[in-house]
mmCIF file of C-alpha atoms and ligand atoms in Angstrom:
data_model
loop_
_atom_site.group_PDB
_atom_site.id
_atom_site.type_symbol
_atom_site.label_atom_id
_atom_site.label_comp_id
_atom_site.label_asym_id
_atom_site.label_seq_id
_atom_site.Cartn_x
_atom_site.Cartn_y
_atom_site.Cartn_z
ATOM 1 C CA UNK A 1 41.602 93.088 19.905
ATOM 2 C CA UNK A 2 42.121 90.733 16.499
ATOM 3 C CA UNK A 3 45.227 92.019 14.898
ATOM 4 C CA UNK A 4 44.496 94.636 11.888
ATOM 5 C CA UNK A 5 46.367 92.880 9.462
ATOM 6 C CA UNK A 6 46.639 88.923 8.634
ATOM 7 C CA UNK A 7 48.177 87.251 6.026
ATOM 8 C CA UNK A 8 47.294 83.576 4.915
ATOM 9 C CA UNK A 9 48.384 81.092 2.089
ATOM 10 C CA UNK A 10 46.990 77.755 1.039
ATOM 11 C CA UNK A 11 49.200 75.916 -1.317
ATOM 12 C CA UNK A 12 48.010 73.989 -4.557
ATOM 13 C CA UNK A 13 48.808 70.108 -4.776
ATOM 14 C CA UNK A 14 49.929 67.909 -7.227
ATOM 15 C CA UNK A 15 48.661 64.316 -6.590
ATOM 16 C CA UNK A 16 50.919 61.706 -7.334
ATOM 17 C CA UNK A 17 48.678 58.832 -7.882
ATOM 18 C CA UNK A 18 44.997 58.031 -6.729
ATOM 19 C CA UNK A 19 43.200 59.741 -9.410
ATOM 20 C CA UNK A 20 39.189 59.844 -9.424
ATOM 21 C CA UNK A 21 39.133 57.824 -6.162
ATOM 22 C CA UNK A 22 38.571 60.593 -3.583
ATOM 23 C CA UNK A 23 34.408 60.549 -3.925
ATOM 24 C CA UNK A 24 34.749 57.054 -4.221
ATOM 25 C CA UNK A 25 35.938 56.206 -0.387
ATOM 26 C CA UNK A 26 39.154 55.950 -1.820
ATOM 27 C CA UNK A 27 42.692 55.922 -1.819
ATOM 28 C CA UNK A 28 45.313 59.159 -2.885
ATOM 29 C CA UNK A 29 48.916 60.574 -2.403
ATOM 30 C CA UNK A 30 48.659 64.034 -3.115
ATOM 31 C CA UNK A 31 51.600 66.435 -1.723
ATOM 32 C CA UNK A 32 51.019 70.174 -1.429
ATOM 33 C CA UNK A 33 53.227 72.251 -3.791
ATOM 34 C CA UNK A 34 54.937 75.790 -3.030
ATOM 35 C CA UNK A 35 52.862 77.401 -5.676
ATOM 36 C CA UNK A 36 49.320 78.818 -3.878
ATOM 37 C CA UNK A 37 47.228 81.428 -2.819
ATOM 38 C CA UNK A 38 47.623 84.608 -0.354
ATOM 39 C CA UNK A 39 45.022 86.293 0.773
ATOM 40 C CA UNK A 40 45.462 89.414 3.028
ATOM 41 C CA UNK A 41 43.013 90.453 5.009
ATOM 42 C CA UNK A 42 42.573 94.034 6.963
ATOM 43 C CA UNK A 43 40.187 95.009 9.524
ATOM 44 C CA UNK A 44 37.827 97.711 8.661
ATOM 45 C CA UNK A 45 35.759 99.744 10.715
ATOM 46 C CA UNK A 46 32.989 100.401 8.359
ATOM 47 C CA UNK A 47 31.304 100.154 5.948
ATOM 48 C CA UNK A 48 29.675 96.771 7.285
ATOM 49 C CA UNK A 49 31.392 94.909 4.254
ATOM 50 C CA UNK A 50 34.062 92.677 2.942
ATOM 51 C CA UNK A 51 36.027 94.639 0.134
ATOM 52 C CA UNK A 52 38.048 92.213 -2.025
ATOM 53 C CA UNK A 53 40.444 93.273 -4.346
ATOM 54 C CA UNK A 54 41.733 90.115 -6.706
ATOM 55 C CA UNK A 55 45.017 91.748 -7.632
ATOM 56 C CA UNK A 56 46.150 89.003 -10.821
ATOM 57 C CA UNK A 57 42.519 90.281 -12.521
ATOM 58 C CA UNK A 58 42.662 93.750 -11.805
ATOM 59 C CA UNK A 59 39.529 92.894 -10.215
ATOM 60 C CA UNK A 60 36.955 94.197 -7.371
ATOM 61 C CA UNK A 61 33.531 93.141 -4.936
ATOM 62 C CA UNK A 62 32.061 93.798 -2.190
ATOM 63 C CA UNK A 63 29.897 91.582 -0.172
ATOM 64 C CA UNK A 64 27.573 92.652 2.137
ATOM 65 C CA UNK A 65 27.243 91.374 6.007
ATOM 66 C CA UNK A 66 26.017 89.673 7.338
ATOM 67 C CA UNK A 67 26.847 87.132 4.920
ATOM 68 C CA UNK A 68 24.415 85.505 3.015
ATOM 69 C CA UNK A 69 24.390 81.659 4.953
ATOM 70 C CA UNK A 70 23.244 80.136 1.785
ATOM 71 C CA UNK A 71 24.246 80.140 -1.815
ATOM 72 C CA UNK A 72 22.466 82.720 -3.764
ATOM 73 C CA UNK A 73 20.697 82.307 -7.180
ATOM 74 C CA UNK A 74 23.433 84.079 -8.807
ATOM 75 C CA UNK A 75 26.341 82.149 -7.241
ATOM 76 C CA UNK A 76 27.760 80.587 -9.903
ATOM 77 C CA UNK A 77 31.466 80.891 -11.468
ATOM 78 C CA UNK A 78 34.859 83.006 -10.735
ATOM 79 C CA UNK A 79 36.221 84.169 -7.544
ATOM 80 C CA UNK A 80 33.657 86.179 -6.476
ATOM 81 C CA UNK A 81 31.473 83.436 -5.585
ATOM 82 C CA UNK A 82 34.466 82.134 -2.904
ATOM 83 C CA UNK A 83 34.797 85.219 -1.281
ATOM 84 C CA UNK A 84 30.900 84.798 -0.649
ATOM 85 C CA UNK A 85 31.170 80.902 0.014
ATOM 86 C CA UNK A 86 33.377 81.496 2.219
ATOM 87 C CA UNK A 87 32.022 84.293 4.122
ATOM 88 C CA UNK A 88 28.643 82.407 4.070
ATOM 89 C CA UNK A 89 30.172 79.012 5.355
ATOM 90 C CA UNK A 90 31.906 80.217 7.960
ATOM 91 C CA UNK A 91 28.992 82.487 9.193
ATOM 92 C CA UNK A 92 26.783 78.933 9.150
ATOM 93 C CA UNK A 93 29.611 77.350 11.501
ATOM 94 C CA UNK A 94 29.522 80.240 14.040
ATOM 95 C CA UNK A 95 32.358 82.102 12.803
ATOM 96 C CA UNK A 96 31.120 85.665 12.349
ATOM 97 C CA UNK A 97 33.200 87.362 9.026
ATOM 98 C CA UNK A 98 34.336 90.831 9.811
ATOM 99 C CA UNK A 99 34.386 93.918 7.902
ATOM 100 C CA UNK A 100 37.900 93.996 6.111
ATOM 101 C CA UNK A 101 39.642 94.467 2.651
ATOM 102 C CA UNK A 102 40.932 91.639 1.018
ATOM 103 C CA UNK A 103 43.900 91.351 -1.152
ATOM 104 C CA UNK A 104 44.048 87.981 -2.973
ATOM 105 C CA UNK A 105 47.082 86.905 -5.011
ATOM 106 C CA UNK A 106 48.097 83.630 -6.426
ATOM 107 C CA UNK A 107 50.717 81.989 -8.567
ATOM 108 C CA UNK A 108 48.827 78.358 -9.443
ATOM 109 C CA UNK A 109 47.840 78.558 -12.703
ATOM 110 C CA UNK A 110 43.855 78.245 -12.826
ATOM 111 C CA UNK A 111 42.077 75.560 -14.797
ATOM 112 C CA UNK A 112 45.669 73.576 -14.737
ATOM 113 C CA UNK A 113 44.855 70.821 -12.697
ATOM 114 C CA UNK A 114 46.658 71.895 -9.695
ATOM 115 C CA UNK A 115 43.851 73.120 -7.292
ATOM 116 C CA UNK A 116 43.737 76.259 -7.706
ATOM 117 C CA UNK A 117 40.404 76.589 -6.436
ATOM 118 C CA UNK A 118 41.135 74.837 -3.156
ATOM 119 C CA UNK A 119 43.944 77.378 -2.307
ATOM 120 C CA UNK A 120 41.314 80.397 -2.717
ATOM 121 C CA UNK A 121 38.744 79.034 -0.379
ATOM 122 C CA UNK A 122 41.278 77.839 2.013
ATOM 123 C CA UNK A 123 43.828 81.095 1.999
ATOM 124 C CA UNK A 124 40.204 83.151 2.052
ATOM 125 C CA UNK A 125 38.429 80.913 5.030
ATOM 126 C CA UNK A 126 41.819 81.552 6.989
ATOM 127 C CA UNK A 127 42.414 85.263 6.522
ATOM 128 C CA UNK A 128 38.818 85.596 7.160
ATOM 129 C CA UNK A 129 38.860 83.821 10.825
ATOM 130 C CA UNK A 130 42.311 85.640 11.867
ATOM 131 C CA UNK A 131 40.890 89.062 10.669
ATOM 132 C CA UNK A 132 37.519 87.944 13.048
ATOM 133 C CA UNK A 133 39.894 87.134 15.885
ATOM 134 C CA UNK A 134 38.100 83.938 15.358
ATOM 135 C CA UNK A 135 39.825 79.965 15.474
ATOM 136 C CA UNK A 136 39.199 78.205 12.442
ATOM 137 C CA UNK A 137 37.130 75.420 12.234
ATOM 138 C CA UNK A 138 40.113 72.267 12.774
ATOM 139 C CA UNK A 139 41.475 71.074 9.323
ATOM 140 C CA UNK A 140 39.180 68.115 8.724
ATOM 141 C CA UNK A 141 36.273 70.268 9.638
ATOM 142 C CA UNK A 142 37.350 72.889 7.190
ATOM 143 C CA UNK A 143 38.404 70.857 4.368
ATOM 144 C CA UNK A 144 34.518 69.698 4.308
ATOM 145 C CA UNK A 145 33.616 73.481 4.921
ATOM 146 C CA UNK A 146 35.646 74.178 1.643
ATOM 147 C CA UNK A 147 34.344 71.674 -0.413
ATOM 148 C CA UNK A 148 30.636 72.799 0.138
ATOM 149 C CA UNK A 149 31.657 76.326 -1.142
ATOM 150 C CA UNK A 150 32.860 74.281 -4.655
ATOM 151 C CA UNK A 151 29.787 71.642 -4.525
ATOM 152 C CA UNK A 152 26.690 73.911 -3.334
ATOM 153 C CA UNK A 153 28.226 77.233 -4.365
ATOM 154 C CA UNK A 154 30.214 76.714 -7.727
ATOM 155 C CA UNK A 155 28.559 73.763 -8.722
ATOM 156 C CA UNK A 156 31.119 71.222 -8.747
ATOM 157 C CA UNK A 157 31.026 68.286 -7.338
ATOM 158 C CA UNK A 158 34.681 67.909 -6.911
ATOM 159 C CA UNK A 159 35.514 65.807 -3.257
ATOM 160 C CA UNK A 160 38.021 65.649 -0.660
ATOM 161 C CA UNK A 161 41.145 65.247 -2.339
ATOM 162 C CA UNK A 162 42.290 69.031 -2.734
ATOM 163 C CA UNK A 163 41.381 70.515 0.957
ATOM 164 C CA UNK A 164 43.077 67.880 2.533
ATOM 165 C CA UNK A 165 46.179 68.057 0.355
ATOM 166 C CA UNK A 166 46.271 72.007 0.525
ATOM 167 C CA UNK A 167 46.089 71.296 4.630
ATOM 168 C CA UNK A 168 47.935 68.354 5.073
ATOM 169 C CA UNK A 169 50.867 69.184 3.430
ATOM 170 C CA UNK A 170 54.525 68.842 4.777
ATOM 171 C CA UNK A 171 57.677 69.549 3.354
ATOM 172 C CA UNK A 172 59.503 66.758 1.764
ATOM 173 C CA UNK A 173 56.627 64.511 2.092
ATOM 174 C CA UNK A 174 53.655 63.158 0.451
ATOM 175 C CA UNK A 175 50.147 62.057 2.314
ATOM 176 C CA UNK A 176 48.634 58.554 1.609
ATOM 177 C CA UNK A 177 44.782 59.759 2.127
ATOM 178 C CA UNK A 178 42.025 56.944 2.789
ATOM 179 C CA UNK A 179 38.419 58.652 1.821
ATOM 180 C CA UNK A 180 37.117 56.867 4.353
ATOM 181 C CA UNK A 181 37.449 58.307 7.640
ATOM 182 C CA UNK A 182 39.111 59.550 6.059
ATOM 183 C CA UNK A 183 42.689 58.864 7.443
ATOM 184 C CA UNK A 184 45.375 61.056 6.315
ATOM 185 C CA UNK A 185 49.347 59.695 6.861
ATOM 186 C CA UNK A 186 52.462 61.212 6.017
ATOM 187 C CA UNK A 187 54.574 59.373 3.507
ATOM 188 C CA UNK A 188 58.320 59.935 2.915
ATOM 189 C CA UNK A 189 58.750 61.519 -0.858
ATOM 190 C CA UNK A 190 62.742 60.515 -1.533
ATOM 191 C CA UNK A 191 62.913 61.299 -4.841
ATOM 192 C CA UNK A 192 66.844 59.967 -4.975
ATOM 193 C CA UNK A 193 67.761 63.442 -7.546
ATOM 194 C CA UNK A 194 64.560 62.526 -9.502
ATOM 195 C CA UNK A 195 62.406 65.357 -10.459
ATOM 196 C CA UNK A 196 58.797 65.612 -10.374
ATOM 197 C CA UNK A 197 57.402 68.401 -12.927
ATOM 198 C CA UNK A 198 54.565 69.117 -14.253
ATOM 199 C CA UNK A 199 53.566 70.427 -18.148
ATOM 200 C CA UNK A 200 50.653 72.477 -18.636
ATOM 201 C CA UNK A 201 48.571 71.390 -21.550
ATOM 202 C CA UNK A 202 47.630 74.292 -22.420
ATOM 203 C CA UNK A 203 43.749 72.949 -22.688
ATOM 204 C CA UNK A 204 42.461 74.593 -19.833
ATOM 205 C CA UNK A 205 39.151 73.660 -18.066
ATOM 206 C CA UNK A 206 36.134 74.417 -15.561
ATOM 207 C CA UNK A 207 35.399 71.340 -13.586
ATOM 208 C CA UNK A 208 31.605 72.487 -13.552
ATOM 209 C CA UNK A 209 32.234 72.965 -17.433
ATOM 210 C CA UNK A 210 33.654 69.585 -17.833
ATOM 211 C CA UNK A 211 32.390 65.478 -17.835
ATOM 212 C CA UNK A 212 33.521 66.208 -14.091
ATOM 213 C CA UNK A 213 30.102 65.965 -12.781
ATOM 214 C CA UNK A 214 29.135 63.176 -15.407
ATOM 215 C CA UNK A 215 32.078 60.801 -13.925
ATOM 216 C CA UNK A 216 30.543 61.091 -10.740
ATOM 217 C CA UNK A 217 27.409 60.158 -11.389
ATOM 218 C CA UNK A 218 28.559 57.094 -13.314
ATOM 219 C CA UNK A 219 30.235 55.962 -10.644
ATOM 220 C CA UNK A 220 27.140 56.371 -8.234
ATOM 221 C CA UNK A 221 25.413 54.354 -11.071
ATOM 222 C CA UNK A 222 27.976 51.456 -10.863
ATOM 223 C CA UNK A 223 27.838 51.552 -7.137
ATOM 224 C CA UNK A 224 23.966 51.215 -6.845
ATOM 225 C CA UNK A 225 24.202 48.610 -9.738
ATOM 226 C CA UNK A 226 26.526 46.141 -7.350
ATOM 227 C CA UNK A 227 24.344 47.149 -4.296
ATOM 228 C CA UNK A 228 27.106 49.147 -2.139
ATOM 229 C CA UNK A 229 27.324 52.886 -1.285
ATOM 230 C CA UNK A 230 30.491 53.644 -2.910
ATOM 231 C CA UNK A 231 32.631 51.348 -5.562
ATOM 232 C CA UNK A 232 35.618 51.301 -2.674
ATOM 233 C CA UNK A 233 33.825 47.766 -1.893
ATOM 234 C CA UNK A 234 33.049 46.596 -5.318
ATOM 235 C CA UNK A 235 34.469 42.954 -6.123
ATOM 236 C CA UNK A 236 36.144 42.480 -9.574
ATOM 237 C CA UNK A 237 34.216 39.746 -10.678
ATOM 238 C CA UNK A 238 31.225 42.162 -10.097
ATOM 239 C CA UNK A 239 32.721 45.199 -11.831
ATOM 240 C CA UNK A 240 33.089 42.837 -14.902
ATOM 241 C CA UNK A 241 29.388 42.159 -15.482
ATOM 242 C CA UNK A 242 28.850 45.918 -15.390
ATOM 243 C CA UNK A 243 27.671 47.725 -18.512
ATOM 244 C CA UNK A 244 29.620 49.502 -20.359
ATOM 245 C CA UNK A 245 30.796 52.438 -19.650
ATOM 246 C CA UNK A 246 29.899 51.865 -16.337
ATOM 247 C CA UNK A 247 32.850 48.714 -16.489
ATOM 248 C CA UNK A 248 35.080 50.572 -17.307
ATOM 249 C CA UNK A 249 34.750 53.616 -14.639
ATOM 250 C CA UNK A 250 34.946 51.113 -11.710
ATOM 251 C CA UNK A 251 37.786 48.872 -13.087
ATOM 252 C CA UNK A 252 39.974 52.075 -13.315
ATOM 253 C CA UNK A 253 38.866 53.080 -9.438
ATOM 254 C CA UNK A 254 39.387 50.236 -8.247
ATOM 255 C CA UNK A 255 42.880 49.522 -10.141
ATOM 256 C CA UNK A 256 43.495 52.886 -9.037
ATOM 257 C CA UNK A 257 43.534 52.094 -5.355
ATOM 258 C CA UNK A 258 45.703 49.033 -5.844
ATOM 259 C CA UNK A 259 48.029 51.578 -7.635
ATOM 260 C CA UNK A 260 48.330 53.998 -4.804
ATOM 261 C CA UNK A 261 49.495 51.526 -2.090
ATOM 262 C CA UNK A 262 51.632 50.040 -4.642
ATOM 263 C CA UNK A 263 53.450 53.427 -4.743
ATOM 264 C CA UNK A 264 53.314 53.836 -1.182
ATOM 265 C CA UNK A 265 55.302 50.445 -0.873
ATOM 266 C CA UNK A 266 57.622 51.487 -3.822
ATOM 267 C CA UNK A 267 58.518 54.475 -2.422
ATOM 268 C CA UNK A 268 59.034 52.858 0.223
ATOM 269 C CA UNK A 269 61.735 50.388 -1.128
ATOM 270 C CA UNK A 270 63.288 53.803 -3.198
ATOM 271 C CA UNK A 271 62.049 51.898 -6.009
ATOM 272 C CA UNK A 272 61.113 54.864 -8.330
ATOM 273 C CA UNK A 273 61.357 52.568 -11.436
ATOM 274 C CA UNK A 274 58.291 51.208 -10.293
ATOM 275 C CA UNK A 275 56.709 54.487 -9.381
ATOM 276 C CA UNK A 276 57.012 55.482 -13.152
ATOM 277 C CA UNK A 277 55.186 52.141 -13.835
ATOM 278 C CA UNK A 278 52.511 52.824 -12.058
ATOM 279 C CA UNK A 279 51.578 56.503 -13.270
ATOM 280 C CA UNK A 280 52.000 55.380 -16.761
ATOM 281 C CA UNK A 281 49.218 52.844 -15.807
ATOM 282 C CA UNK A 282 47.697 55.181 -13.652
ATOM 283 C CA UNK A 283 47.644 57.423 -17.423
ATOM 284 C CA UNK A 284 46.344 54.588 -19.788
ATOM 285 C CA UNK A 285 43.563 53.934 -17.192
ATOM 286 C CA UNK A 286 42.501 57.611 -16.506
ATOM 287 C CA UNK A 287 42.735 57.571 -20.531
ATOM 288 C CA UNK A 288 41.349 54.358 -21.765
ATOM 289 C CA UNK A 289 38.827 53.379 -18.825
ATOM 290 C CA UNK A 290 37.755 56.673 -17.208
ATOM 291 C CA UNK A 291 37.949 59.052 -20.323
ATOM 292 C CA UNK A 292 39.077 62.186 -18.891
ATOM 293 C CA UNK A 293 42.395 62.557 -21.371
ATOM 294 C CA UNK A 294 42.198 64.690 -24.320
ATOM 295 C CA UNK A 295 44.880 64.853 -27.553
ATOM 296 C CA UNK A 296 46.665 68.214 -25.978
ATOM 297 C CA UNK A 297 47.534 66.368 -23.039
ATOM 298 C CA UNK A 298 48.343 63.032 -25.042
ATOM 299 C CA UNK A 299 50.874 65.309 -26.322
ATOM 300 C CA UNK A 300 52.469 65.972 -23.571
ATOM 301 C CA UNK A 301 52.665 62.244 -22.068
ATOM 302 C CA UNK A 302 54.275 61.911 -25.047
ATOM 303 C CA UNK A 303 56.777 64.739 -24.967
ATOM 304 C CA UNK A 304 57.389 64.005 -21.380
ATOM 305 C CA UNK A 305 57.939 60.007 -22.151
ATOM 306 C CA UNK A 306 60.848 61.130 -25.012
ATOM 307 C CA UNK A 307 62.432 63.180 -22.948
ATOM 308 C CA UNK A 308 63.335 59.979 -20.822
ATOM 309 C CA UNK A 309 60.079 60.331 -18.218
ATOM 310 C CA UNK A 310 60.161 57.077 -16.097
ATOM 311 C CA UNK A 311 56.394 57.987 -16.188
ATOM 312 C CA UNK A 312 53.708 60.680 -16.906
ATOM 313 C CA UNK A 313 50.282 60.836 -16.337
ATOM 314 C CA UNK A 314 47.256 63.644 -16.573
ATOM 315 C CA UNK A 315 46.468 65.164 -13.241
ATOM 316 C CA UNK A 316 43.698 66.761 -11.509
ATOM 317 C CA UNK A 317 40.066 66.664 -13.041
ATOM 318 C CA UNK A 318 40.897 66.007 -16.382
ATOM 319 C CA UNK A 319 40.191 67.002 -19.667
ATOM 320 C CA UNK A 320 42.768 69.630 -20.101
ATOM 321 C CA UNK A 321 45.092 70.644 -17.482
ATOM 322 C CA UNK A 322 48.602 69.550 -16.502
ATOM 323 C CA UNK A 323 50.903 66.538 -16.640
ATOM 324 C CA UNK A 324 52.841 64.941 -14.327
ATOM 325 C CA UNK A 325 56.464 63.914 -14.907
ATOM 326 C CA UNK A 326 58.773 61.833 -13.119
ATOM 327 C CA UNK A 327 62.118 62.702 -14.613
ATOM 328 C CA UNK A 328 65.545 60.394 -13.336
ATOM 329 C CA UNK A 329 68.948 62.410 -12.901
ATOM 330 C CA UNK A 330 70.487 63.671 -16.079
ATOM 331 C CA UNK A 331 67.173 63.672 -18.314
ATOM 332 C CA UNK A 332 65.952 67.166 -19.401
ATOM 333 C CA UNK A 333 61.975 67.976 -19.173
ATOM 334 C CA UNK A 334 60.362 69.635 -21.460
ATOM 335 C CA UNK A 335 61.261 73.589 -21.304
ATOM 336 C CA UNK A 336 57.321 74.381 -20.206
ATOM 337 C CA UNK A 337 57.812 72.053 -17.185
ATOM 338 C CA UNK A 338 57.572 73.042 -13.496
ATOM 339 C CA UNK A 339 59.642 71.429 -10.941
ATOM 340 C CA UNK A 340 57.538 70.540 -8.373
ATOM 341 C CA UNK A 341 58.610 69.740 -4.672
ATOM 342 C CA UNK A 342 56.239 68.542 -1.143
ATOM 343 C CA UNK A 343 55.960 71.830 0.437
ATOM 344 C CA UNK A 344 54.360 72.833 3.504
ATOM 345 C CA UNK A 345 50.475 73.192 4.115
ATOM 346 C CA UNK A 346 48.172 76.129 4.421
ATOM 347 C CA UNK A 347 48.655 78.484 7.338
ATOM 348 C CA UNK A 348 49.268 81.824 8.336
ATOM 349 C CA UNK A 349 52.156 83.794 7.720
HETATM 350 C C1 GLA B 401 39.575 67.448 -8.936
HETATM 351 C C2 GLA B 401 38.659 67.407 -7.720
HETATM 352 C C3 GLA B 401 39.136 66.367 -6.705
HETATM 353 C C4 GLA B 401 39.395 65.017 -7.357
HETATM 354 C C5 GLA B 401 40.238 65.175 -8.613
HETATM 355 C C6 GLA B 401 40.377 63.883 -9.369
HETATM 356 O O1 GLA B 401 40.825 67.935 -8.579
HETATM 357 O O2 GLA B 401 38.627 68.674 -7.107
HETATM 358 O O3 GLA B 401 38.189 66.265 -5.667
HETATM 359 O O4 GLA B 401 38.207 64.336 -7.604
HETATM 360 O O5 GLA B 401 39.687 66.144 -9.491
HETATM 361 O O6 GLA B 401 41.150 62.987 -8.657
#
């Protein structure tokens, strides 16, 4: 018999560096934060139904089973849809959800940058399989299995980058991700007594909503322009004869990748000078290249850089959401700011 009660969380991630890159066969170093999402799930005899109760809205739905395999014409926006994505997608790779009531909770702020989203599917695919008595599909397998509940059921085209952070994660460490593979590896995070926090904006935003979707098909643009399938293979010389904006978007991907095994060799060295070198380039790129900044979280660079940040830099998405600090013993973040720490990955509890 599946036990009658499960409990599962999926953190949120902060990603250091490697912005933009992920759905470009790219490079990243995300780290999972303690901040996530708990779902609990508990068997029900009948009705033949998932009841899910999200308890931070004071919200309620019920989806009907068999699960609907595909996204319906109505699946578009808020939790609701996950619960159904994630019913449906596991019910496509064999795993048959089972009548329960679900209690969802979460402390990452949504529309902050932090993955939010992620967490949900993940904490919800989890619960779902433990409540089923089922195994979960391994974590590479559902990482992709996540992201088609966010691409064909929400609508955004968001990539790898959050799944594999939310599953990857370890305490006290970061993981250097290569897209392609991919190829995820553990990467000491020794922050020396530096702090790592990050500032909510305050401009809040739906990746569907956004120039999300836009970015990514400039970028396919670019890369069918040079002649490759993705820009992780695109020559400099070539990206400079690009049009504009088109230029632009593929210099900052691929100075991006550069960027993220220069931090992987910096932290390396327990050079976090450097580090705070490369997200303030990592910033003016994601600003002055890729477009994705906007003036509330200018602000905050800004408020982060005089109180003493060795560097700051947007995170997530873009437009809107949260910035990332690195702070060096003694200086005092902003009072909105969030510590955050490498915590451990999704699981259940
Ligand atoms: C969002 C998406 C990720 C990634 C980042 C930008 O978080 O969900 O897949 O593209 O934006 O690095």
């Amino acid at each position: 018999m599946p036990p009658p009660r499960v409990r599962a969380f999926a953190p949120g991630r902060v990603n250091l560096i490697g912005e933009h890159t992920d759905y470009n066969d790219g490079l990243c170093l995300p780290f999972a934060i303690e901040r996530g999402v708990t779902v609990t799930a508990e068997r029900l005899r009948e009705p033949n139904e998932i009841e899910a109760h999200a308890l931070d809205l004071g919200e309620q739905d019920r989806v009907p089973l068999p699960a609907d395999a595909r996204p319906t014409a109505h699946a578009r926006g808020g939790w609701r849809v996950f619960v159904r994505g994630a019913a449906g997608e596991l019910r496509r790779e064999g795993v048959e959800p089972a009548p329960c009531r679900l209690e969802i909770r979460g402390d990452v702020p949504r529309g902050a940058g932090l993955s939010s989203s992620a967490a949900l599917s993940i904490a919800l695919c989890l619960a779902l399989c433990a409540v089923a008595g089922a195994e979960p599909p391994e974590r590479l397998a559902l990482a992709h299995l996540c992201s088609r509940i966010e691409n064909d059921w929400c609508g955004q085209e968001t990539g790898l980058l959050d799944q594999l952070a939310s599953l990857y994660g370890e305490a006290g460490r970061a993981v250097r991700i290569d897209m392609r593979g991919p190829g995820v590896r553990p990467v000491e995070l020794d922050l020396e007594r530096h702090v790592l926090a990050t500032v909510d904006s305050g401009a809040s935003r739906s990746l569907a909503g956004s120039g999300y979707n836009e970015r990514r098909r400039e970028c396919r643009r670019a890369a069918a322009e040079l002649g490759l399938e993705s820009l992780r293979d695109a020559r400099p010389d070539a990206v400079a004869e690009l049009p504009e904006p088109l230029r632009r978007r593929a210099r900052h991907v691929l100075s991006e990748n550069e960027r993220v095994d220069a931090a992987v060799a910096a932290l390396g060295r327990g050079d976090l000078g450097e580090v705070g070198r490369l997200l303030d380039a990592s910033h003016e790129s994601l600003r002055d290249d890729y477009s994705v900044s906007v003036p509330e979280v200018e602000r905050v660079v800004a408020e982060c850089k005089e109180a003493g940040a060795l560097g700051a830099r947007i995170v997530g998405g873009g437009f809107g959401g949260s910035v990332l600090g690195l702070f060096p013993p003694g200086a005092k973040p902003p009072p909105r700011a969030v510590r955050v720490e490498p915590a451990p990955g999704a699981r259940l509890l």
